[in-house]
PDB file of C-alpha atoms in Angstrom:
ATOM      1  CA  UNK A 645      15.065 -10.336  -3.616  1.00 92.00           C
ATOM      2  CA  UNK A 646      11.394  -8.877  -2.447  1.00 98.00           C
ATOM      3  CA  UNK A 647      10.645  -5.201  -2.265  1.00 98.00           C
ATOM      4  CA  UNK A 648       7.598  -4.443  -0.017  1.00 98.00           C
ATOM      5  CA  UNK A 649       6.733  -0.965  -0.216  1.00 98.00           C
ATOM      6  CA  UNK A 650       4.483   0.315   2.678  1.00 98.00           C
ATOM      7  CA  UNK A 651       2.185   3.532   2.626  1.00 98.00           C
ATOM      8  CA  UNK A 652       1.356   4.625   5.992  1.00 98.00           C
ATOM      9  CA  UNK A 653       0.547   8.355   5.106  1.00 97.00           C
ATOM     10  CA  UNK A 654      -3.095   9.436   5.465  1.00 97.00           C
ATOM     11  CA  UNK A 655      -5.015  11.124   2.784  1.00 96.00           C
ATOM     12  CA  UNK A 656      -7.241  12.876   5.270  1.00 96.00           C
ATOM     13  CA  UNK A 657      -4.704  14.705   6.536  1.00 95.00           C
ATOM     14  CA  UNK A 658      -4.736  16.805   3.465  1.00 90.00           C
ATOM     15  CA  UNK A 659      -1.329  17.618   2.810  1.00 92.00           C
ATOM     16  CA  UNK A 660       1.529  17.754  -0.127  1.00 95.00           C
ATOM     17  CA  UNK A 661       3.616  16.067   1.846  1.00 96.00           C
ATOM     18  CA  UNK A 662       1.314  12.439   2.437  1.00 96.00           C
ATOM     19  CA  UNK A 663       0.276  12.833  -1.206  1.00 96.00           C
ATOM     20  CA  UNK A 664       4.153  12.914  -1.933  1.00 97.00           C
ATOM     21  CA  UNK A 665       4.915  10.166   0.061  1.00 98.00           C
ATOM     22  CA  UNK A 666       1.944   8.272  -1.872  1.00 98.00           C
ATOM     23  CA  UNK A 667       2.680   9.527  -4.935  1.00 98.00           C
ATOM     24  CA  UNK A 668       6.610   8.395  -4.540  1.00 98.00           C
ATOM     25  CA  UNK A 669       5.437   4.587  -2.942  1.00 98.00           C
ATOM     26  CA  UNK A 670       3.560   4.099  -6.398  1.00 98.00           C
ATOM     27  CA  UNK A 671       6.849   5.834  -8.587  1.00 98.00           C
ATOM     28  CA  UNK A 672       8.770   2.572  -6.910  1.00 98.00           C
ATOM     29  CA  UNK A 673       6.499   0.410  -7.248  1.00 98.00           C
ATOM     30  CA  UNK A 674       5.995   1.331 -11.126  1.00 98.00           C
ATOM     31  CA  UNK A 675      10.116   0.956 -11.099  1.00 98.00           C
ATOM     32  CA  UNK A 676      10.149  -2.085  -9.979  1.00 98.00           C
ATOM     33  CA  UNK A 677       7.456  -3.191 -11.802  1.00 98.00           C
ATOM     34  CA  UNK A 678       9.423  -2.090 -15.140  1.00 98.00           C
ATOM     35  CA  UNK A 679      12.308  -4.157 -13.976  1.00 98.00           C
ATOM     36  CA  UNK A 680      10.130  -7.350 -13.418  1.00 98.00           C
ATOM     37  CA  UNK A 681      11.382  -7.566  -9.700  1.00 98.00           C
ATOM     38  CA  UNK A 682       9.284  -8.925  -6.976  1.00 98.00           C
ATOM     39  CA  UNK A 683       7.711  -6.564  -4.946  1.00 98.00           C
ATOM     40  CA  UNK A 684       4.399  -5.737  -3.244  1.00 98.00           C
ATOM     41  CA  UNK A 685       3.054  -2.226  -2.534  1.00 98.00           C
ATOM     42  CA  UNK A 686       1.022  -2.152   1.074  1.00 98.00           C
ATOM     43  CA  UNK A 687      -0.988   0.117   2.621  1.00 98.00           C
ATOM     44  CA  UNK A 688      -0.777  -0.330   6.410  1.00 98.00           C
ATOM     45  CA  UNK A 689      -2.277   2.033   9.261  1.00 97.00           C
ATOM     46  CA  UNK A 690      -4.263   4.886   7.968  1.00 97.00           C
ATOM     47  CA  UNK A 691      -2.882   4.340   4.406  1.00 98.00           C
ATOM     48  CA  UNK A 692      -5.619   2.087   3.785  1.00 98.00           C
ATOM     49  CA  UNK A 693      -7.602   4.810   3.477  1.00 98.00           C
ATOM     50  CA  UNK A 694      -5.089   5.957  -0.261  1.00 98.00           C
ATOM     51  CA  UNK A 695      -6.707   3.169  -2.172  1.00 98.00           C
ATOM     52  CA  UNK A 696     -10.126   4.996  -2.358  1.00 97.00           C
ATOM     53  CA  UNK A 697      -8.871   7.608  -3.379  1.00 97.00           C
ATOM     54  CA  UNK A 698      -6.528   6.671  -6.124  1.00 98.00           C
ATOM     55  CA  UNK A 699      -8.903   4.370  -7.513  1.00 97.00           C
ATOM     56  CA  UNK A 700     -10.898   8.091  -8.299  1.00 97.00           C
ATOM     57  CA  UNK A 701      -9.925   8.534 -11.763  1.00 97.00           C
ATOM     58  CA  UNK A 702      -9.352  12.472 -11.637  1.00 97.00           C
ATOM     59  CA  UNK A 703      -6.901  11.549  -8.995  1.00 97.00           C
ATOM     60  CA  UNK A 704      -2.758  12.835  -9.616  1.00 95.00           C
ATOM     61  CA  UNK A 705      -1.980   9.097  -8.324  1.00 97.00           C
ATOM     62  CA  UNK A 706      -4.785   7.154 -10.262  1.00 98.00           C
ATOM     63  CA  UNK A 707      -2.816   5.923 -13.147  1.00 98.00           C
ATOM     64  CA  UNK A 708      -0.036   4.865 -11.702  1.00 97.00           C
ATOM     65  CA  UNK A 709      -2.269   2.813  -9.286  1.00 98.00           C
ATOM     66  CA  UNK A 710      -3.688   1.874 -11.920  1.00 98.00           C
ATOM     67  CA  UNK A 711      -0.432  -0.071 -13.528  1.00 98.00           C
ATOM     68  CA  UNK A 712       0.555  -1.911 -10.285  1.00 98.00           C
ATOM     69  CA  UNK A 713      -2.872  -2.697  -8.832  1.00 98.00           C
ATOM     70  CA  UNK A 714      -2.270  -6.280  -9.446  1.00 97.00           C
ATOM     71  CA  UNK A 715       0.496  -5.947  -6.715  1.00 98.00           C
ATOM     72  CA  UNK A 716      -1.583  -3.821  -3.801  1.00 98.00           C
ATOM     73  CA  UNK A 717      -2.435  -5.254  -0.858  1.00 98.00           C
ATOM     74  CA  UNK A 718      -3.912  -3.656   2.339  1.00 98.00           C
ATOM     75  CA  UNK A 719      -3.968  -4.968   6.179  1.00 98.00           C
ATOM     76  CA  UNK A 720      -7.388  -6.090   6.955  1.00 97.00           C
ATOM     77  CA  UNK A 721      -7.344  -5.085  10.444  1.00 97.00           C
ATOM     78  CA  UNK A 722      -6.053  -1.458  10.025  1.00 97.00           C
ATOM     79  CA  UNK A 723      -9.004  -0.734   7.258  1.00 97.00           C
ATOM     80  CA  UNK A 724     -11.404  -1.617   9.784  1.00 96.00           C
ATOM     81  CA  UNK A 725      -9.414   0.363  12.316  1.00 95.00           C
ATOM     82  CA  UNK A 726      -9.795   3.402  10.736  1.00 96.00           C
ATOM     83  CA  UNK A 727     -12.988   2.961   8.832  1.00 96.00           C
ATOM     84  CA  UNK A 728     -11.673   2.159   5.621  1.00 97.00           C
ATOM     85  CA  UNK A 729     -12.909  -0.990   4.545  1.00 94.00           C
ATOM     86  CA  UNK A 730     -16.018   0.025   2.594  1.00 94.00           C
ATOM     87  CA  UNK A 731     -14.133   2.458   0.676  1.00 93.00           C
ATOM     88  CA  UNK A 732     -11.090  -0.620  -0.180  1.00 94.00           C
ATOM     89  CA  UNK A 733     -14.243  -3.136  -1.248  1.00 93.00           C
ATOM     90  CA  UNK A 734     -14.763  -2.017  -4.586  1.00 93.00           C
ATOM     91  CA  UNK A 735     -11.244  -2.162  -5.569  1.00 94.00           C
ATOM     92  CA  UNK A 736     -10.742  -5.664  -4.933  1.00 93.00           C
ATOM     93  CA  UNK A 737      -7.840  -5.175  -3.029  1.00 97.00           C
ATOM     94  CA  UNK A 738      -7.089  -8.255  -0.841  1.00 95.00           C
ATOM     95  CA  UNK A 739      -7.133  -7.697   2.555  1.00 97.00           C
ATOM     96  CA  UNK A 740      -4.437  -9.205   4.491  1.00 98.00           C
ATOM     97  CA  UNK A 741      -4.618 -10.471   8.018  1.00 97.00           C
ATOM     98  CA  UNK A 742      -1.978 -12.960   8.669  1.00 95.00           C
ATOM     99  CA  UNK A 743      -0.869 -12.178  12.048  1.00 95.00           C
ATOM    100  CA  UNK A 744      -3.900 -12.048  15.168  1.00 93.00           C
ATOM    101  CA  UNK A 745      -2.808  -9.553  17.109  1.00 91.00           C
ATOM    102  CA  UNK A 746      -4.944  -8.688  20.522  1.00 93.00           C
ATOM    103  CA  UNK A 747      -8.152  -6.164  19.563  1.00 89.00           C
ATOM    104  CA  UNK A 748      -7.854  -6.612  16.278  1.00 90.00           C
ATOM    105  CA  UNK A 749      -9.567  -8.552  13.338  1.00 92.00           C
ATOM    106  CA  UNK A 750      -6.088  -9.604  12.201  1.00 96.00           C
ATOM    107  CA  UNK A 751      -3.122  -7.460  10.622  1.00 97.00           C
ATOM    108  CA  UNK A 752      -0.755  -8.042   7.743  1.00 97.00           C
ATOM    109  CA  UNK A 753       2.424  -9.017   9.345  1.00 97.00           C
ATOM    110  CA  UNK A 754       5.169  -7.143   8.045  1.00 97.00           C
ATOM    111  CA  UNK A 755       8.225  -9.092  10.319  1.00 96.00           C
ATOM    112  CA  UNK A 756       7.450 -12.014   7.876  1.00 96.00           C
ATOM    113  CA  UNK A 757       9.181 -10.330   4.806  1.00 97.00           C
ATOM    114  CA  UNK A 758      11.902  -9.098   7.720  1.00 97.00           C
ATOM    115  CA  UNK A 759      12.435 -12.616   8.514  1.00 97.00           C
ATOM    116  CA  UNK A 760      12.436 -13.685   5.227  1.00 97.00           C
ATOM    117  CA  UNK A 761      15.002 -11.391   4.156  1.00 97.00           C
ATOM    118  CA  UNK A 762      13.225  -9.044   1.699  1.00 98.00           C
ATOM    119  CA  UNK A 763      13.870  -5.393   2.217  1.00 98.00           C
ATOM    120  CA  UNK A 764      11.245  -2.609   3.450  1.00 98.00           C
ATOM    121  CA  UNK A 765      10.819   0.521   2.070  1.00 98.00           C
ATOM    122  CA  UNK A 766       8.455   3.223   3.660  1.00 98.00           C
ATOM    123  CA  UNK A 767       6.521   6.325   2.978  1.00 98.00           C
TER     124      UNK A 767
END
């Protein structure tokens, strides 16, 4: 069965509590990672804005980003939403946007893994 992880904290807000949340999404997906389980860790809303930031290498987060980056993906539409897609292009993070939805450039539809049975987990 699929895990997909989704980070919707936002580092600009500053706080222990979104870096916790961030912090904890990449402890799972680490976990999981161990265990050779399916999973993906996304950042949707304004946690495509993390990415940036963990890629920094004096960042808390940065190497355990750095052992699951193969299994990051963001949603294209919410990057350029909040203004975060220069800061995801140098990390070569793909940028989902499966689903049109109206006034945006496309988001990463997370009611496919619903209807496909693999389980959500949020921070």
């Amino acid at each position: 069965m699929k895990t997909v992880i989704v980070v919707f904290s936002d580092p600009q807000s500053g706080t222990q509590e979104a870096l916790g949340r961030v912090v904890n999404a990449l402890f799972l997906a680490y976990e999981l990672k161990e265990k050779n389980r399916d999973f993906d860790l996304v950042f949707q809303g304004t946690g495509v804005r993390w990415p940036a930031e963990l890629a920094k290498p004096e960042h808390p987060g940065h190497a355990l980003y750095e052992a699951v980056l193969d299994h990051i993906v963001a949603c294209g539409g919410c990057a350029d939403v909040f203004g975060a897609g220069a800061g995801l292009a140098p990390t070569g993070i793909e940028l989902v946007r499966d689903k049109t939805i109206p006034g945006t450039t496309g988001v990463l539809d997370l009611s496919r893994h619903l209807d496909a049975g693999h389980t959500l987990v949020t921070f």
